[in-house]
């Protein structure tokens, strides 16, 4: 799918690394990675400049509409939503452009399991007053 010189761009890396604990080192081991803390979907020219020359666009919850995706350069072959859904990405526009779209379905599985157990424990010991 990709050559050895794969290039990736994270359009809004600050959404992924909001607490400063995320390391992009493993991704950098396999790709030349450009990170932008914030990208503004209201400034499509800026986004187009950022994706130019990249194979992979990494996104977190930012809208990527059909008009913008239609203008992506031919080098873009994958849009990766760094989360569980991709309702913010126009998948039809990506398909029409020959761009694959993926997400990370297990992004928050462990955190959600912890939260569910915490709620069960809170209810079982009446940490929250019950009516």
Backbone as numpy.savetxt, mean C-alpha at the origin, in Angstrom:
# Nx Ny Nz CAx CAy CAz Cx Cy Cz
8.57 -12.27 -14.04 7.74 -11.08 -14.04 8.61 -9.83 -14.04
9.66 -9.80 -13.22 10.53 -8.64 -13.14 11.96 -9.03 -13.47
12.70 -8.07 -13.96 14.12 -8.30 -14.19 14.87 -8.10 -12.87
16.17 -8.34 -12.90 16.99 -8.17 -11.70 17.02 -6.74 -11.20
16.79 -5.80 -12.08 16.87 -4.39 -11.72 15.50 -3.80 -11.38
14.69 -4.55 -10.63 13.35 -4.08 -10.28 13.44 -2.79 -9.47
12.54 -1.86 -9.79 12.46 -0.59 -9.08 11.07 -0.44 -8.51
11.00 -0.02 -7.26 9.72 0.18 -6.59 9.68 1.57 -5.97
8.48 2.11 -5.91 8.29 3.41 -5.28 7.14 3.31 -4.28
7.38 3.79 -3.07 6.34 3.88 -2.05 5.83 5.32 -2.08
4.59 5.48 -2.46 4.04 6.83 -2.65 3.75 7.55 -1.35
3.37 6.82 -0.32 3.03 7.45 0.95 3.55 6.57 2.10
4.86 6.48 2.16 5.53 5.60 3.12 5.23 5.95 4.57
4.92 7.19 4.86 4.62 7.59 6.24 3.37 6.89 6.77
2.44 6.53 5.89 1.25 5.78 6.31 1.62 4.37 6.75
2.68 3.83 6.16 3.16 2.50 6.54 4.01 2.55 7.80
4.77 3.61 7.94 5.74 3.72 9.02 5.36 4.85 9.98
4.10 4.87 10.37 3.60 5.97 11.20 4.27 6.05 12.56
4.79 4.93 13.06 5.42 4.94 14.38 6.95 4.80 14.31
7.49 4.81 13.10 8.94 4.75 12.93 9.56 3.39 13.19
8.75 2.34 13.28 9.29 1.02 13.59 9.39 0.10 12.38
8.93 0.55 11.23 8.98 -0.28 10.03 10.33 -0.11 9.35
10.90 -1.23 8.98 12.15 -1.22 8.21 11.84 -1.66 6.79
12.34 -0.94 5.84 12.16 -1.28 4.44 13.36 -2.06 3.91
14.24 -2.51 4.79 15.48 -3.18 4.38 15.24 -4.43 3.55
14.28 -5.26 3.92 14.03 -6.49 3.16 13.54 -6.18 1.75
12.76 -5.14 1.62 12.32 -4.72 0.30 13.49 -4.16 -0.50
14.35 -3.42 0.18 15.54 -2.87 -0.49 16.51 -3.97 -0.92
16.44 -5.14 -0.28 17.28 -6.27 -0.68 16.91 -6.79 -2.07
15.66 -6.60 -2.46 15.21 -7.16 -3.74 14.86 -6.11 -4.79
14.82 -4.85 -4.38 14.43 -3.80 -5.32 15.11 -2.49 -4.98
15.31 -1.68 -5.99 15.74 -0.30 -5.76 14.48 0.46 -5.33
14.45 0.90 -4.08 13.25 1.48 -3.50 13.39 2.98 -3.32
12.39 3.70 -3.82 12.27 5.14 -3.57 11.09 5.32 -2.63
11.30 6.05 -1.55 10.21 6.29 -0.59 9.86 7.77 -0.53
8.57 8.03 -0.57 8.05 9.38 -0.40 7.09 9.31 0.78
7.32 10.11 1.79 6.47 10.07 2.97 5.02 10.38 2.65
4.80 11.37 1.80 3.44 11.81 1.48 3.36 12.10 -0.01
2.29 11.66 -0.62 1.95 12.03 -2.00 0.51 12.50 -1.97
0.23 13.53 -2.70 -1.09 14.14 -2.70 -1.85 13.74 -3.97
-2.95 12.98 -3.84 -3.70 12.58 -5.03 -4.28 13.77 -5.79
-4.36 14.93 -5.15 -4.83 16.14 -5.83 -3.74 16.74 -6.72
-2.54 16.16 -6.67 -1.43 16.64 -7.49 -0.93 15.48 -8.36
-1.71 15.12 -9.38 -1.37 13.95 -10.18 -0.02 14.05 -10.90
0.39 15.25 -11.28 1.68 15.40 -11.97 2.83 14.97 -11.06
2.71 15.28 -9.78 3.72 14.88 -8.81 3.78 13.35 -8.71
2.62 12.72 -8.66 2.58 11.26 -8.57 3.15 10.64 -9.83
2.81 11.18 -10.99 3.33 10.64 -12.25 4.85 10.75 -12.32
5.40 11.83 -11.82 6.87 11.97 -11.77 7.47 10.91 -10.86
6.80 10.64 -9.75 7.32 9.67 -8.78 7.27 8.24 -9.29
6.26 7.88 -10.06 6.15 6.51 -10.54 6.99 6.27 -11.80
7.41 7.34 -12.45 8.20 7.20 -13.68 9.45 6.37 -13.42
9.67 5.38 -14.27 10.86 4.53 -14.17 10.76 3.41 -13.16
9.60 3.22 -12.55 9.42 2.18 -11.53 8.53 1.05 -12.05
8.85 -0.16 -11.64 8.06 -1.34 -11.99 6.87 -1.51 -11.04
7.08 -1.18 -9.76 6.10 -1.44 -8.71 5.75 -0.13 -8.01
4.46 0.09 -7.84 3.96 1.24 -7.08 3.36 0.69 -5.79
3.92 1.11 -4.66 3.42 0.69 -3.34 2.58 1.83 -2.78
1.38 1.50 -2.37 0.41 2.50 -1.96 -0.22 2.07 -0.64
-0.62 3.04 0.17 -1.33 2.74 1.40 -2.52 3.69 1.53
-3.69 3.18 1.18 -4.97 3.85 1.41 -5.19 5.14 0.62
-4.28 5.51 -0.25 -4.44 6.72 -1.04 -5.23 6.38 -2.31
-6.21 7.20 -2.68 -6.96 6.92 -3.90 -6.07 6.99 -5.15
-6.15 5.95 -5.97 -5.52 5.94 -7.29 -6.64 5.72 -8.29
-7.14 6.81 -8.84 -8.31 6.70 -9.72 -7.92 6.33 -11.15
-8.93 6.03 -11.93 -8.71 5.56 -13.29 -7.98 6.56 -14.17
-8.30 7.84 -14.02 -7.65 8.86 -14.84 -6.15 8.91 -14.55
-5.78 8.76 -13.30 -4.36 8.77 -12.94 -3.66 7.50 -13.42
-4.27 6.35 -13.17 -3.67 5.07 -13.59 -3.51 5.03 -15.11
-4.45 5.57 -15.84 -4.37 5.58 -17.30 -3.14 6.35 -17.79
-2.64 7.25 -16.96 -1.46 8.05 -17.32 -0.15 7.46 -16.80
-0.24 6.34 -16.06 1.00 5.71 -15.58 1.85 5.29 -16.78
3.16 5.40 -16.64 4.04 4.98 -17.74 4.01 3.47 -17.93
4.38 2.98 -19.11 4.32 1.54 -19.39 5.23 0.70 -18.50
6.20 1.30 -17.85 7.10 0.53 -16.98 6.39 0.02 -15.73
5.30 0.66 -15.31 4.57 0.23 -14.11 3.84 -1.05 -14.44
4.18 -2.12 -13.69 3.60 -3.43 -13.95 2.81 -3.98 -12.77
2.96 -3.33 -11.61 2.26 -3.81 -10.41 1.96 -2.64 -9.49
0.72 -2.60 -9.00 0.34 -1.69 -7.92 0.08 -2.57 -6.72
0.80 -2.33 -5.65 0.64 -3.11 -4.42 0.03 -2.23 -3.35
-1.16 -2.56 -2.92 -1.79 -1.87 -1.81 -1.27 -2.49 -0.53
-0.58 -1.71 0.27 0.04 -2.21 1.50 -1.00 -2.27 2.61
-2.00 -3.07 2.41 -3.09 -3.25 3.35 -3.97 -4.38 2.86
-5.16 -4.47 3.45 -6.01 -5.62 3.16 -6.97 -5.44 2.00
-7.28 -4.24 1.61 -8.24 -4.04 0.52 -7.61 -3.26 -0.61
-8.40 -3.09 -1.66 -7.96 -2.19 -2.72 -9.13 -1.44 -3.32
-10.07 -1.05 -2.46 -11.21 -0.27 -2.90 -10.81 1.15 -3.29
-9.58 1.55 -2.96 -9.08 2.88 -3.29 -8.34 2.90 -4.64
-8.25 1.75 -5.29 -7.55 1.63 -6.56 -8.56 1.25 -7.64
-8.51 1.94 -8.75 -9.39 1.60 -9.87 -8.79 0.37 -10.58
-9.24 -0.80 -10.16 -8.69 -2.06 -10.69 -9.00 -2.24 -12.17
-10.14 -1.76 -12.62 -10.48 -1.87 -14.05 -9.51 -1.05 -14.89
-9.17 0.14 -14.43 -8.22 0.98 -15.16 -6.84 0.32 -15.19
-6.47 -0.28 -14.06 -5.18 -0.98 -14.00 -5.18 -2.16 -14.97
-6.26 -2.93 -14.98 -6.36 -4.08 -15.87 -6.26 -3.63 -17.33
-6.95 -2.55 -17.67 -6.93 -2.03 -19.04 -5.52 -1.60 -19.45
-4.71 -1.21 -18.47 -3.34 -0.77 -18.72 -2.34 -1.92 -18.65
-2.85 -3.11 -18.27 -1.95 -4.27 -18.14 -1.16 -4.26 -16.85
-1.66 -3.55 -15.85 -1.00 -3.45 -14.55 -1.69 -4.39 -13.57
-0.93 -5.28 -12.96 -1.48 -6.17 -11.93 -1.69 -5.36 -10.65
-2.68 -5.77 -9.86 -2.97 -5.14 -8.58 -2.98 -6.23 -7.52
-2.30 -5.99 -6.42 -2.32 -6.95 -5.31 -2.44 -6.19 -4.00
-2.73 -6.94 -2.97 -2.77 -6.37 -1.63 -2.05 -7.33 -0.69
-2.13 -7.05 0.60 -1.48 -7.89 1.59 -2.58 -8.38 2.54
-3.21 -9.50 2.19 -4.40 -9.94 2.94 -4.15 -10.27 4.40
-2.94 -10.57 4.78 -2.65 -10.88 6.19 -2.02 -9.70 6.92
-2.17 -8.52 6.36 -1.56 -7.30 6.89 -1.81 -7.12 8.39
-3.03 -7.31 8.83 -3.34 -7.03 10.23 -3.97 -8.21 10.95
-3.76 -9.40 10.45 -4.40 -10.58 11.03 -4.05 -10.76 12.51
-2.78 -10.68 12.83 -2.36 -10.87 14.22 -2.91 -9.77 15.13
-2.88 -8.54 14.68 -3.40 -7.44 15.48 -4.89 -7.60 15.73
-5.64 -8.05 14.72 -7.08 -8.24 14.90 -7.37 -9.40 15.85
-6.56 -10.45 15.80 -6.73 -11.56 16.74 -6.49 -11.08 18.17
-5.45 -10.29 18.36 -5.17 -9.74 19.70 -6.33 -8.87 20.18
-6.86 -8.05 19.29 -7.97 -7.17 19.66 -9.21 -7.99 20.03
-9.51 -9.04 19.28 -10.69 -9.87 19.58 -10.55 -10.52 20.96
-9.38 -11.08 21.24 -9.15 -11.70 22.55 -9.25 -10.66 23.67
-8.71 -9.48 23.43 -8.80 -8.41 24.43 -10.24 -8.05 24.72
-11.07 -7.96 23.68 -12.49 -7.66 23.89 -13.19 -8.76 24.67
-12.90 -10.01 24.34 -13.51 -11.14 25.06 -13.11 -11.09 26.53
-11.84 -10.86 26.79 -11.36 -10.79 28.18 -11.98 -9.60 28.91
-12.10 -8.46 28.23 -12.69 -7.28 28.86 -14.15 -7.55 29.24
-14.89 -8.21 28.37 -16.28 -8.51 28.66 -16.42 -9.56 29.77
-15.50 -10.53 29.78 -15.62 -11.61 30.76 -15.29 -11.17 32.18
-14.51 -10.11 32.32 -14.17 -9.69 33.69 -14.77 -8.33 34.03
-15.70 -7.89 33.23 -16.44 -6.65 33.47 -15.55 -5.43 33.63
-14.52 -5.33 32.80 -13.69 -4.11 32.80 -14.52 -2.92 32.35
-15.52 -3.20 31.53 -16.43 -2.16 31.07 -17.76 -2.40 31.78
-18.27 -1.42 32.51 -19.56 -1.63 33.20 -20.65 -2.03 32.20
-21.38 -3.05 32.57 -22.45 -3.54 31.70 -23.78 -3.05 32.19
-24.64 -2.69 31.27 -25.95 -2.15 31.65 -26.90 -3.24 32.05
